[in-house]
Amino acid sequence: MINFNIAPYLGNEDAYVIAAMQNRKLCGDGEFTKKCHQWFLEQLSCKKTLLTPNCTQALEMAAILIDIQPGDEVIMPSYTFVSTANAFVLRGAKIVFVDVRPDTMNIDEKQIEVAITKQTKAIVPVHYAGVACEMDVIMEIASRHDLYVIEDAAQGMMSTYKNKPLGTIGHLGAFSFHETKNYTSGGEGGLLIINDDKFLKRAEIIREKGTNRSLFFRGMVDKYSWVDIGSSYLPSELQAAYLFGQLENATKINDDRLASWESYYQQLKVLEVDNHITLPFVPDSCAHNAHMFYIKTKGNVEREALISHLNDNQIMSVFHYIPLHSSEAGHQFSRFHGEDNFTTKESECLLRLPLYFGLAKQDLKRVIDSIKAFYS
């Protein structure tokens, strides 16, 4: 069976994890957390980064930082993972979904402004498949209406918009290092990106259970105490050690995935020309990271038939999100503004193909040949 995903593993992770164990400082913010933070600061050129146990908690921290209150509204696409919405619902917000663009599956920037009300507090663009949303337009809208922008860049490490790393354009950004992502910190993992000076101090406090512990360890206070709300948002040092081993090979992983992505694109192009499928679209302003390769079929029936065909050929393929506004919790905690012209329809066509670091060329060819055989 050709797996849909295999978590990246380079081999140097072992030594770093063992070193962290031998250092006997496992509770977070140790040597390897600092190494990761430094790598991100250099790679992303942002003001501050903070590792978290997962991306969900990075988003929850963002919701606390912008002071989401009951009754506030947050605009986002419905085609996303549940954590994007949950982080704000937990603080009492009402989620306002707007339609996606059919070409990128990202939030349709043209639908945002008409969804803004007096209760709107923030916009949360989700960079689907590591392809950037139209951030210049989104930031301009946010500026005119005095709104926060939190980038859900869970899939976007090493991707850029007009040469700016994703996650560094909005006021805050969040990344994921889940095992399905391009880089992992051992199964789970996340990162909060802080781009606005006013959040720098409070972010550390929230992450440290509402205490000024970080200031204490830097010698800026003589003792630390409870000063704000917060929770335990520190990953273990073992997570950081594993992740650092991957960050050292970030370019190698990225290049390998991009090569597989490009092979899919070039060899399946004939099926798009013949009007059988639709391939991913990457705007000229974006550089993507090959987080996933998907195709769109003519509809759900055809997609299910193709999934079954690939499975018969020992190839695992999967669909993606069920739009949140159609879910049980979505009915309770959200509303959809405007028409759902594309979110549901396009989600029922989308099929993700195997893509991971080290995907063998013969396996890649087998997937491509099987898809071509289905349409022949």
XYZ file of C-alpha atoms in Angstrom:
376
model
C 0.000 0.000 0.000
C 1.255 3.477 -0.871
C 0.466 5.519 2.215
C -1.175 8.917 1.974
C 1.307 10.365 4.465
C 4.479 9.298 6.255
C 5.893 11.653 8.870
C 9.295 13.084 7.865
C 12.348 11.560 9.489
C 15.908 12.556 8.629
C 17.955 10.573 11.186
C 19.525 13.376 13.196
C 16.423 13.712 15.380
C 17.609 10.774 17.506
C 20.763 12.464 18.741
C 18.959 15.675 19.659
C 16.175 13.909 21.541
C 18.722 11.851 23.489
C 20.730 14.999 24.225
C 17.585 16.651 25.575
C 16.951 13.629 27.778
C 20.516 13.684 29.056
C 20.274 17.400 29.819
C 17.393 16.460 32.150
C 15.467 19.619 31.353
C 12.375 18.317 29.654
C 9.599 20.733 30.569
C 10.165 23.280 27.810
C 12.043 26.478 26.957
C 15.379 24.697 27.210
C 18.309 24.554 24.802
C 16.399 23.102 21.847
C 13.395 25.375 22.227
C 15.809 28.315 22.066
C 17.498 26.823 18.987
C 14.118 26.456 17.273
C 13.076 29.995 18.197
C 16.326 31.350 16.779
C 15.861 29.383 13.548
C 12.352 30.772 13.126
C 13.446 34.334 13.834
C 16.133 34.073 11.152
C 13.923 32.251 8.654
C 10.779 34.327 9.131
C 12.206 37.731 10.094
C 9.409 38.296 12.595
C 9.394 39.991 15.999
C 8.926 36.901 18.166
C 8.091 33.204 17.935
C 6.834 30.891 20.664
C 6.634 27.120 20.324
C 3.385 25.567 21.539
C 2.302 21.940 22.012
C 0.145 22.205 18.875
C -1.308 24.734 16.430
C -4.686 24.643 18.170
C -3.115 26.157 21.275
C -1.252 28.764 19.226
C -4.628 29.881 17.849
C -6.131 29.847 21.347
C -3.323 32.116 22.520
C -4.038 34.453 19.604
C -7.706 34.649 20.617
C -6.714 35.592 24.170
C -4.163 38.153 22.962
C -6.689 40.060 20.854
C -9.099 39.907 23.805
C -11.965 38.073 22.153
C -15.116 38.555 24.229
C -18.588 36.980 24.119
C -20.516 38.550 21.255
C -17.466 39.374 19.141
C -17.497 38.139 15.549
C -14.585 36.559 13.685
C -14.588 36.169 9.897
C -12.987 33.076 8.348
C -13.580 30.443 5.656
C -15.747 27.431 6.447
C -13.346 25.170 4.548
C -10.806 24.692 7.328
C -9.981 22.491 10.302
C -12.197 22.835 13.360
C -9.405 24.382 15.477
C -9.526 27.563 13.381
C -13.039 28.210 14.659
C -12.838 26.544 18.076
C -10.050 28.802 19.302
C -12.384 31.795 19.074
C -15.608 30.028 20.009
C -13.963 29.059 23.309
C -13.715 32.787 24.111
C -17.383 33.365 23.253
C -17.071 34.599 19.664
C -19.592 34.073 16.903
C -17.926 32.719 13.760
C -18.921 34.350 10.480
C -18.052 32.170 7.503
C -17.654 33.521 3.988
C -17.179 31.700 0.717
C -13.866 30.473 -0.702
C -12.265 31.088 -4.051
C -12.637 27.986 -6.240
C -9.143 28.372 -7.684
C -7.149 28.269 -4.421
C -9.780 27.145 -1.856
C -8.699 30.168 0.215
C -11.067 32.733 1.699
C -12.532 34.944 -1.024
C -11.120 38.354 -0.161
C -13.987 39.992 -2.072
C -16.522 38.538 0.382
C -14.889 39.779 3.590
C -15.842 43.444 3.744
C -19.558 42.876 3.207
C -19.533 40.467 6.198
C -18.116 43.046 8.627
C -20.426 44.337 11.362
C -19.955 46.451 14.491
C -19.228 43.213 16.354
C -16.422 42.081 14.046
C -13.103 41.780 15.874
C -10.838 39.824 13.553
C -10.264 38.162 10.189
C -8.648 34.721 10.099
C -7.357 33.824 6.627
C -6.369 30.173 6.207
C -3.537 29.514 3.754
C -4.872 26.314 2.250
C -2.289 23.809 0.983
C 0.457 26.299 1.797
C -0.761 28.729 -0.893
C -1.192 32.270 0.418
C -4.463 34.146 0.651
C -4.605 37.594 -0.976
C -3.002 39.235 2.044
C -2.566 42.779 0.709
C -6.312 43.101 0.216
C -7.090 41.473 3.566
C -4.667 43.712 5.477
C -6.040 46.822 3.769
C -9.606 45.880 4.747
C -8.495 45.160 8.310
C -6.692 48.494 8.544
C -9.718 50.492 7.385
C -12.033 48.732 9.842
C -9.554 48.519 12.733
C -9.608 44.709 12.804
C -7.005 42.144 13.773
C -5.680 39.602 11.284
C -4.586 36.199 12.558
C -3.044 34.022 9.861
C -3.829 30.334 10.131
C -0.629 29.212 8.448
C -0.834 25.662 9.807
C 0.117 24.317 6.373
C 2.367 27.165 5.339
C 5.909 26.785 6.687
C 8.404 27.787 3.933
C 5.647 29.372 1.800
C 5.594 33.073 0.919
C 3.313 35.833 -0.326
C 5.146 38.466 -2.376
C 8.381 37.181 -0.808
C 7.012 37.532 2.754
C 6.851 34.321 4.811
C 3.332 33.280 5.667
C 2.420 33.967 9.264
C 4.441 37.200 9.331
C 1.964 39.474 7.540
C -0.973 39.644 9.959
C -0.822 40.779 13.571
C -0.376 37.161 14.652
C 0.197 33.838 12.907
C -0.003 30.160 13.798
C 1.839 27.138 12.393
C 1.378 23.402 12.883
C 4.010 20.700 13.261
C 1.541 17.824 13.333
C 2.884 14.649 11.756
C 0.856 15.357 8.594
C 2.693 18.650 8.052
C 5.957 19.198 6.169
C 7.875 19.358 9.455
C 6.898 17.712 12.719
C 7.965 17.881 16.335
C 7.165 14.248 16.973
C 3.486 13.929 16.155
C 2.113 17.243 17.376
C 3.505 20.758 17.699
C 2.720 24.374 16.952
C 4.121 27.881 16.778
C 2.740 31.332 17.507
C 4.150 34.173 15.407
C 3.968 37.668 16.919
C 4.251 40.597 14.521
C 2.772 43.384 16.659
C 4.900 44.865 19.454
C 1.970 45.281 21.813
C 1.558 41.503 22.119
C 5.194 40.643 22.864
C 5.168 40.773 26.657
C 1.674 39.419 27.251
C 2.194 36.436 24.917
C 4.931 35.093 27.171
C 2.740 35.560 30.247
C -0.251 33.760 28.712
C 2.005 30.917 27.569
C 3.427 30.572 31.108
C 0.067 29.931 32.807
C -0.521 33.645 33.366
C 2.736 34.207 35.263
C 5.734 36.436 34.565
C 8.054 33.438 34.854
C 9.939 34.263 31.627
C 10.784 37.717 32.959
C 12.046 36.097 36.172
C 14.406 33.775 34.309
C 15.778 36.745 32.358
C 16.443 38.548 35.656
C 13.880 41.271 34.955
C 11.857 40.601 38.140
C 13.096 39.226 41.464
C 10.293 36.655 41.717
C 7.479 35.533 39.513
C 3.783 35.432 40.267
C 0.323 35.195 38.732
C -0.298 38.391 36.758
C -2.834 37.528 34.001
C -4.993 34.786 32.582
C -3.166 32.013 30.782
C -2.645 28.310 30.472
C 0.097 25.744 29.944
C 1.191 26.352 26.375
C 4.795 25.087 26.562
C 5.799 22.011 24.545
C 8.223 19.554 26.058
C 11.902 19.878 25.267
C 11.704 16.486 23.534
C 9.292 17.974 20.999
C 11.647 20.881 20.361
C 14.651 18.578 19.985
C 12.860 16.426 17.410
C 11.692 19.491 15.510
C 15.140 21.096 15.456
C 16.505 18.030 13.700
C 13.978 18.650 10.926
C 14.496 22.400 10.746
C 18.187 21.798 10.040
C 17.013 19.943 6.936
C 14.152 22.254 6.045
C 15.403 23.042 2.544
C 16.094 19.381 1.789
C 12.563 18.419 2.828
C 11.057 21.335 0.907
C 12.940 20.573 -2.299
C 11.988 16.899 -2.160
C 8.288 17.674 -1.715
C 8.329 20.317 -4.450
C 9.872 17.800 -6.874
C 7.060 15.312 -6.195
C 4.429 18.062 -6.481
C 5.845 19.176 -9.818
C 5.880 15.607 -11.147
C 2.214 15.222 -10.292
C 1.379 18.532 -11.911
C 3.264 17.987 -15.151
C 2.175 14.374 -15.673
C -1.484 14.911 -14.783
C -1.780 18.094 -16.847
C -3.044 16.089 -19.813
C -6.117 15.081 -17.809
C -6.886 18.725 -17.085
C -6.429 19.618 -20.754
C -8.908 16.851 -21.616
C -11.327 18.332 -19.038
C -11.312 15.298 -16.732
C -9.879 16.967 -13.610
C -8.799 20.328 -12.258
C -5.274 20.800 -10.898
C -4.138 23.146 -8.096
C -3.662 26.819 -8.907
C -0.789 28.848 -7.453
C -1.001 32.637 -8.050
C 2.119 34.371 -9.334
C 2.440 36.268 -6.044
C 2.798 33.025 -4.079
C 5.596 30.539 -3.550
C 4.154 27.350 -2.069
C 5.737 24.550 -0.049
C 4.132 21.489 -1.665
C 2.192 20.777 1.489
C -0.317 18.755 -0.491
C -1.239 17.812 -4.017
C -4.922 17.609 -4.771
C -7.070 17.169 -7.827
C -10.720 18.060 -8.320
C -13.084 15.610 -9.972
C -16.458 16.369 -11.551
C -18.270 15.664 -8.299
C -18.575 13.504 -5.211
C -19.735 10.348 -7.033
C -16.744 10.422 -9.345
C -14.429 11.214 -6.439
C -15.651 8.203 -4.457
C -15.198 5.989 -7.497
C -11.643 7.246 -7.949
C -10.836 6.705 -4.256
C -12.122 3.134 -4.591
C -10.123 2.597 -7.776
C -6.916 3.829 -6.157
C -7.556 1.724 -3.070
C -7.952 -1.345 -5.305
C -4.495 -0.480 -6.631
C -3.094 -0.271 -3.101
C -2.967 3.531 -3.094
C -4.399 5.571 -0.237
C -6.086 8.850 -1.184
C -8.377 10.995 0.930
C -10.818 13.870 0.718
C -10.418 16.827 3.068
C -12.547 19.088 5.277
C -16.305 18.890 5.606
C -17.271 22.601 5.607
C -17.708 23.724 9.198
C -20.927 25.651 8.608
C -22.700 22.396 7.715
C -21.691 20.676 10.966
C -23.737 20.323 14.152
C -21.511 22.748 16.075
C -21.372 25.044 13.074
C -25.130 25.568 13.257
C -24.761 26.520 16.917
C -21.680 28.730 16.895
C -21.577 30.285 13.438
C -23.422 31.776 10.513
C -22.582 31.850 6.815
C -22.645 35.333 5.299
C -23.615 35.512 1.653
C -24.007 32.597 -0.728
C -22.213 29.274 -0.461
C -21.381 29.190 -4.143
C -18.138 27.264 -3.933
C -17.313 26.066 -0.410
C -19.519 22.969 -0.402
C -19.451 22.254 -4.124
C -15.677 22.436 -4.449
C -15.061 20.509 -1.211
C -17.043 17.589 -2.639
C -14.739 17.426 -5.659
C -11.371 17.652 -3.932
C -9.161 14.570 -3.557
C -5.692 14.579 -1.973
C -2.968 12.304 -3.309
C -0.017 10.753 -1.455
C 2.704 13.337 -0.835
C 5.465 13.200 1.750
C 9.221 13.538 2.118
C 10.915 10.568 0.484
C 8.006 9.519 -1.726
C 9.657 7.046 -4.098
C 9.613 7.862 -7.810
C 8.190 4.445 -8.667
C 5.349 4.988 -6.187
C 4.677 8.443 -7.600
C 4.514 6.939 -11.088
C 2.142 4.242 -9.879
C -0.260 6.844 -8.504
C -0.156 8.845 -11.735
C -0.593 5.768 -13.922
C -3.543 4.589 -11.821
C -5.321 7.930 -12.172
C -4.733 7.968 -15.906
C -6.059 4.423 -16.140
C -9.221 5.440 -14.294
C -9.950 8.192 -16.811
C -9.017 6.110 -19.831
